[in-house]
């Protein structure tokens, strides 16, 4: 699997304060990577460093395998598009004129693609309306169009749904999915709304106090959200043998703990096991919510 972005112990210090502290992220080609962390966790700092707007005080990173200290880093950055904090839009201009400006800025020779780009972000019908009169969601979509002007295959969006109304959030979500699925753009999206990110992300990086405390694919995360039975056992090998034979999805956690996934009727399940002399010391059910998982990960505190 090709890695688009990899950071290696990135650190950013402001005086004695570490806004980033050994931050390690890995983004695979084709991913929608949700960078999740509460306000102040270091998301924007990380993104600014990747985009070359700030230098790390320590650590390194690669984009498309090119080291940040290499002379070629400027070239690979041309394959990226980004919106950091607020999109850079000329309020007095129409959507189309904004894109014309951006095309000139990044040196796209033909303006032919502009109408398609406006269509892609759902702004075809904005005509003479000045961008300053757009809704926040429309501004955000224009910002994305601007970031797409150089036809990037890696797009970075810093908190793109902040402040949007529910309709605006849906439109951005659908646009992100379309860019990823149809245009095959790898996307890094930061947010402090885990619930919202969970509707689109294929991978997550949980950032807390400047460090990535967990990276997980959405598949693995969803598995964790599944209902599971937690078994405390003394004869673990015998249980594992039974689960293997009966194609039961399980995970060995430690010498005496096994998780069993799937929708089992608890008493029936225990009964079946006991027929084989498999008696657990303890069995209980657990269903974790996304929120819970996150809170446990960051050790409590506000998710805001
Ligand atoms: P996030 O995007 O996750 O909300 P930021 O990356 O903006 O977090 O900020 C991370 C931390 O670094 C915050 O505590 C913030 O106050 C601090 N910080 C950001 N920029 C500066 C700066 N220029 N000088 C000092 N501290 C900063």
Short mmCIF file of N, CA, C and O in Angstrom, two decimals, residues 142-213:
data_model
loop_
_atom_site.label_atom_id
_atom_site.label_comp_id
_atom_site.label_asym_id
_atom_site.label_seq_id
_atom_site.Cartn_x
_atom_site.Cartn_y
_atom_site.Cartn_z
N UNK A 142 -16.55 26.60 -2.21
CA UNK A 142 -15.70 27.37 -3.13
C UNK A 142 -14.24 27.22 -2.72
O UNK A 142 -13.36 27.07 -3.57
N UNK A 143 -14.00 27.24 -1.41
CA UNK A 143 -12.64 27.03 -0.91
C UNK A 143 -12.08 25.70 -1.38
O UNK A 143 -10.92 25.60 -1.80
N UNK A 144 -12.93 24.67 -1.35
CA UNK A 144 -12.48 23.35 -1.80
C UNK A 144 -12.18 23.39 -3.31
O UNK A 144 -11.17 22.87 -3.77
N UNK A 145 -13.05 24.07 -4.06
CA UNK A 145 -12.80 24.19 -5.51
C UNK A 145 -11.45 24.89 -5.76
O UNK A 145 -10.68 24.47 -6.62
N UNK A 146 -11.19 25.93 -4.98
CA UNK A 146 -9.91 26.66 -5.13
C UNK A 146 -8.74 25.72 -4.83
O UNK A 146 -7.75 25.67 -5.55
N UNK A 147 -8.92 24.92 -3.77
CA UNK A 147 -7.85 23.98 -3.40
C UNK A 147 -7.67 22.88 -4.45
O UNK A 147 -6.64 22.23 -4.51
N UNK A 148 -8.71 22.70 -5.30
CA UNK A 148 -8.64 21.65 -6.32
C UNK A 148 -8.11 22.16 -7.66
O UNK A 148 -7.94 21.39 -8.60
N UNK A 149 -7.85 23.48 -7.73
CA UNK A 149 -7.48 24.09 -9.01
C UNK A 149 -6.25 23.44 -9.65
O UNK A 149 -6.17 23.29 -10.86
N UNK A 150 -5.30 23.04 -8.82
CA UNK A 150 -4.09 22.43 -9.39
C UNK A 150 -4.22 20.92 -9.56
O UNK A 150 -3.24 20.22 -9.74
N UNK A 151 -5.49 20.44 -9.51
CA UNK A 151 -5.78 19.03 -9.73
C UNK A 151 -4.98 18.11 -8.80
O UNK A 151 -4.29 17.19 -9.25
N UNK A 152 -5.07 18.35 -7.50
CA UNK A 152 -4.24 17.58 -6.56
C UNK A 152 -4.74 16.15 -6.40
O UNK A 152 -5.90 15.87 -6.67
N UNK A 153 -3.85 15.25 -5.96
CA UNK A 153 -4.36 13.94 -5.59
C UNK A 153 -4.28 13.71 -4.08
O UNK A 153 -4.53 12.62 -3.60
N UNK A 154 -3.94 14.78 -3.37
CA UNK A 154 -3.98 14.72 -1.90
C UNK A 154 -4.55 16.06 -1.43
O UNK A 154 -4.02 17.13 -1.76
N UNK A 155 -5.65 15.97 -0.70
CA UNK A 155 -6.35 17.18 -0.27
C UNK A 155 -6.39 17.24 1.26
O UNK A 155 -6.69 16.24 1.91
N UNK A 156 -6.06 18.40 1.80
CA UNK A 156 -6.06 18.56 3.26
C UNK A 156 -7.11 19.59 3.65
O UNK A 156 -7.10 20.72 3.15
N UNK A 157 -8.03 19.19 4.51
CA UNK A 157 -9.09 20.10 4.92
C UNK A 157 -9.07 20.22 6.44
O UNK A 157 -9.26 19.24 7.16
N UNK A 158 -8.82 21.43 6.90
CA UNK A 158 -8.73 21.66 8.35
C UNK A 158 -10.10 22.12 8.85
O UNK A 158 -10.57 23.19 8.48
N UNK A 159 -10.73 21.30 9.65
CA UNK A 159 -12.04 21.61 10.25
C UNK A 159 -13.05 22.16 9.23
O UNK A 159 -13.62 23.23 9.43
N UNK A 160 -13.30 21.43 8.12
CA UNK A 160 -14.14 21.99 7.06
C UNK A 160 -15.62 22.16 7.43
O UNK A 160 -16.33 22.86 6.73
N UNK A 161 -16.05 21.51 8.51
CA UNK A 161 -17.49 21.63 8.82
C UNK A 161 -17.75 22.55 9.99
O UNK A 161 -18.90 22.72 10.41
N UNK A 162 -16.70 23.16 10.51
CA UNK A 162 -16.88 24.09 11.63
C UNK A 162 -17.87 25.19 11.30
O UNK A 162 -17.73 25.88 10.29
N UNK A 163 -18.88 25.35 12.12
CA UNK A 163 -19.81 26.47 11.94
C UNK A 163 -20.88 26.23 10.89
O UNK A 163 -21.72 27.10 10.67
N UNK A 164 -20.85 25.08 10.20
CA UNK A 164 -21.85 24.86 9.15
C UNK A 164 -23.18 24.38 9.73
O UNK A 164 -23.21 23.70 10.76
N UNK A 165 -24.27 24.73 9.02
CA UNK A 165 -25.57 24.21 9.46
C UNK A 165 -25.70 22.76 8.95
O UNK A 165 -24.88 22.31 8.14
N UNK A 166 -26.71 22.03 9.42
CA UNK A 166 -26.82 20.60 9.06
C UNK A 166 -26.79 20.36 7.54
O UNK A 166 -26.14 19.44 7.06
N UNK A 167 -27.48 21.22 6.78
CA UNK A 167 -27.49 21.06 5.33
C UNK A 167 -26.08 21.25 4.75
O UNK A 167 -25.62 20.47 3.92
N UNK A 168 -25.40 22.27 5.25
CA UNK A 168 -24.02 22.54 4.81
C UNK A 168 -23.11 21.37 5.12
O UNK A 168 -22.25 21.00 4.30
N UNK A 169 -23.31 20.77 6.28
CA UNK A 169 -22.47 19.62 6.68
C UNK A 169 -22.70 18.46 5.71
O UNK A 169 -21.75 17.83 5.24
N UNK A 170 -23.97 18.22 5.37
CA UNK A 170 -24.28 17.11 4.45
C UNK A 170 -23.61 17.35 3.09
O UNK A 170 -23.01 16.45 2.50
N UNK A 171 -23.69 18.60 2.61
CA UNK A 171 -23.11 18.90 1.29
C UNK A 171 -21.59 18.70 1.28
O UNK A 171 -21.04 18.14 0.34
N UNK A 172 -20.94 19.15 2.35
CA UNK A 172 -19.48 18.97 2.42
C UNK A 172 -19.14 17.48 2.50
O UNK A 172 -18.23 17.00 1.83
N UNK A 173 -19.93 16.77 3.31
CA UNK A 173 -19.68 15.33 3.46
C UNK A 173 -19.79 14.63 2.11
O UNK A 173 -18.94 13.84 1.71
N UNK A 174 -20.87 14.96 1.36
CA UNK A 174 -21.08 14.30 0.07
C UNK A 174 -19.97 14.67 -0.92
O UNK A 174 -19.52 13.84 -1.70
N UNK A 175 -19.55 15.94 -0.85
CA UNK A 175 -18.47 16.38 -1.74
C UNK A 175 -17.17 15.63 -1.43
O UNK A 175 -16.49 15.15 -2.35
N UNK A 176 -16.87 15.50 -0.16
CA UNK A 176 -15.64 14.79 0.23
C UNK A 176 -15.68 13.35 -0.27
O UNK A 176 -14.71 12.84 -0.83
N UNK A 177 -16.83 12.71 -0.10
CA UNK A 177 -16.96 11.31 -0.54
C UNK A 177 -16.80 11.21 -2.06
O UNK A 177 -16.15 10.31 -2.59
N UNK A 178 -17.40 12.19 -2.77
CA UNK A 178 -17.32 12.20 -4.23
C UNK A 178 -15.85 12.38 -4.69
O UNK A 178 -15.38 11.68 -5.58
N UNK A 179 -15.16 13.31 -4.06
CA UNK A 179 -13.76 13.56 -4.43
C UNK A 179 -12.92 12.32 -4.19
O UNK A 179 -12.03 11.99 -4.97
N UNK A 180 -13.22 11.64 -3.11
CA UNK A 180 -12.45 10.45 -2.77
C UNK A 180 -12.78 9.29 -3.71
O UNK A 180 -11.89 8.63 -4.25
N UNK A 181 -14.07 9.05 -3.93
CA UNK A 181 -14.49 7.87 -4.70
C UNK A 181 -14.31 8.08 -6.21
O UNK A 181 -13.77 7.24 -6.89
N UNK A 182 -14.78 9.25 -6.70
CA UNK A 182 -14.76 9.45 -8.15
C UNK A 182 -13.43 10.00 -8.65
O UNK A 182 -12.95 9.62 -9.70
N UNK A 183 -12.86 10.92 -7.89
CA UNK A 183 -11.59 11.52 -8.35
C UNK A 183 -10.38 10.85 -7.72
O UNK A 183 -9.25 11.25 -7.96
N UNK A 184 -10.64 9.90 -6.87
CA UNK A 184 -9.58 9.13 -6.20
C UNK A 184 -8.57 10.01 -5.47
O UNK A 184 -7.36 9.78 -5.51
N UNK A 185 -9.10 11.04 -4.83
CA UNK A 185 -8.23 11.94 -4.07
C UNK A 185 -8.11 11.42 -2.63
O UNK A 185 -9.11 11.11 -2.00
N UNK A 186 -6.89 11.33 -2.16
CA UNK A 186 -6.64 10.97 -0.76
C UNK A 186 -6.91 12.22 0.07
O UNK A 186 -6.52 13.32 -0.32
N UNK A 187 -7.59 12.05 1.18
CA UNK A 187 -8.03 13.24 1.93
C UNK A 187 -7.63 13.13 3.40
O UNK A 187 -7.84 12.11 4.05
N UNK A 188 -7.04 14.22 3.88
CA UNK A 188 -6.80 14.36 5.33
C UNK A 188 -7.78 15.41 5.82
O UNK A 188 -7.79 16.54 5.32
N UNK A 189 -8.62 15.02 6.75
CA UNK A 189 -9.63 15.97 7.23
C UNK A 189 -9.54 16.02 8.75
O UNK A 189 -9.54 14.98 9.41
N UNK A 190 -9.40 17.23 9.28
CA UNK A 190 -9.33 17.33 10.74
C UNK A 190 -10.68 17.79 11.27
O UNK A 190 -11.42 18.51 10.59
N UNK A 191 -10.99 17.35 12.47
CA UNK A 191 -12.26 17.75 13.08
C UNK A 191 -12.23 17.44 14.56
O UNK A 191 -11.47 16.60 15.01
N UNK A 192 -13.06 18.15 15.31
CA UNK A 192 -13.25 17.70 16.69
C UNK A 192 -14.60 17.02 16.85
O UNK A 192 -15.00 16.68 17.94
N UNK A 193 -15.30 16.79 15.71
CA UNK A 193 -16.56 16.05 15.75
C UNK A 193 -16.33 14.61 15.29
O UNK A 193 -16.38 14.33 14.09
N UNK A 194 -16.10 13.73 16.24
CA UNK A 194 -15.86 12.33 15.87
C UNK A 194 -17.07 11.72 15.17
O UNK A 194 -16.95 11.00 14.19
N UNK A 195 -18.24 12.07 15.68
CA UNK A 195 -19.46 11.51 15.14
C UNK A 195 -19.60 11.83 13.64
O UNK A 195 -19.95 10.98 12.83
N UNK A 196 -19.29 13.07 13.30
CA UNK A 196 -19.40 13.50 11.91
C UNK A 196 -18.33 12.81 11.05
O UNK A 196 -18.61 12.31 9.96
N UNK A 197 -17.12 12.77 11.56
CA UNK A 197 -16.03 12.13 10.82
C UNK A 197 -16.34 10.65 10.58
O UNK A 197 -15.98 10.10 9.54
N UNK A 198 -17.02 10.03 11.54
CA UNK A 198 -17.26 8.59 11.44
C UNK A 198 -18.16 8.25 10.24
O UNK A 198 -18.24 7.10 9.84
N UNK A 199 -18.81 9.27 9.67
CA UNK A 199 -19.66 8.99 8.51
C UNK A 199 -18.85 8.90 7.22
O UNK A 199 -19.37 8.46 6.20
N UNK A 200 -17.60 9.38 7.25
CA UNK A 200 -16.83 9.36 6.00
C UNK A 200 -15.43 8.75 6.10
O UNK A 200 -14.91 8.27 5.11
N UNK A 201 -14.85 8.79 7.30
CA UNK A 201 -13.43 8.42 7.39
C UNK A 201 -13.21 6.93 7.15
O UNK A 201 -14.02 6.09 7.56
N UNK A 202 -12.10 6.62 6.48
CA UNK A 202 -11.70 5.22 6.33
C UNK A 202 -10.64 4.88 7.37
O UNK A 202 -10.40 3.72 7.67
N UNK A 203 -9.98 5.93 7.87
CA UNK A 203 -8.94 5.75 8.88
C UNK A 203 -9.01 6.92 9.85
O UNK A 203 -9.45 8.01 9.47
N UNK A 204 -8.51 6.69 11.05
CA UNK A 204 -8.50 7.75 12.05
C UNK A 204 -7.13 7.87 12.69
O UNK A 204 -6.46 6.86 12.89
N UNK A 205 -6.79 9.10 13.04
CA UNK A 205 -5.65 9.35 13.90
C UNK A 205 -6.16 10.20 15.04
O UNK A 205 -6.74 11.27 14.81
N UNK A 206 -6.01 9.71 16.26
CA UNK A 206 -6.50 10.47 17.42
C UNK A 206 -5.35 11.28 17.99
O UNK A 206 -4.34 10.71 18.44
N UNK A 207 -5.51 12.58 17.95
CA UNK A 207 -4.45 13.48 18.41
C UNK A 207 -4.86 14.06 19.75
O UNK A 207 -5.96 14.59 19.91
N UNK A 208 -3.96 13.94 20.72
CA UNK A 208 -4.26 14.48 22.05
C UNK A 208 -2.98 15.07 22.62
O UNK A 208 -1.94 14.41 22.61
N UNK A 209 -3.06 16.30 23.08
CA UNK A 209 -1.89 16.98 23.63
C UNK A 209 -0.67 16.87 22.71
O UNK A 209 0.44 16.63 23.15
N UNK A 210 -0.89 16.99 21.43
CA UNK A 210 0.22 17.02 20.48
C UNK A 210 0.74 15.66 20.05
O UNK A 210 1.64 15.58 19.22
N UNK A 211 0.18 14.57 20.60
CA UNK A 211 0.65 13.23 20.20
C UNK A 211 -0.49 12.43 19.58
O UNK A 211 -1.64 12.54 20.01
N UNK A 212 -0.12 11.60 18.60
CA UNK A 212 -1.10 10.67 18.05
C UNK A 212 -1.17 9.49 19.01
O UNK A 212 -0.20 8.73 19.14
N UNK A 213 -2.30 9.37 19.70
CA UNK A 213 -2.37 8.31 20.71
C UNK A 213 -2.92 7.02 20.12
O UNK A 213 -2.78 5.97 20.72
#
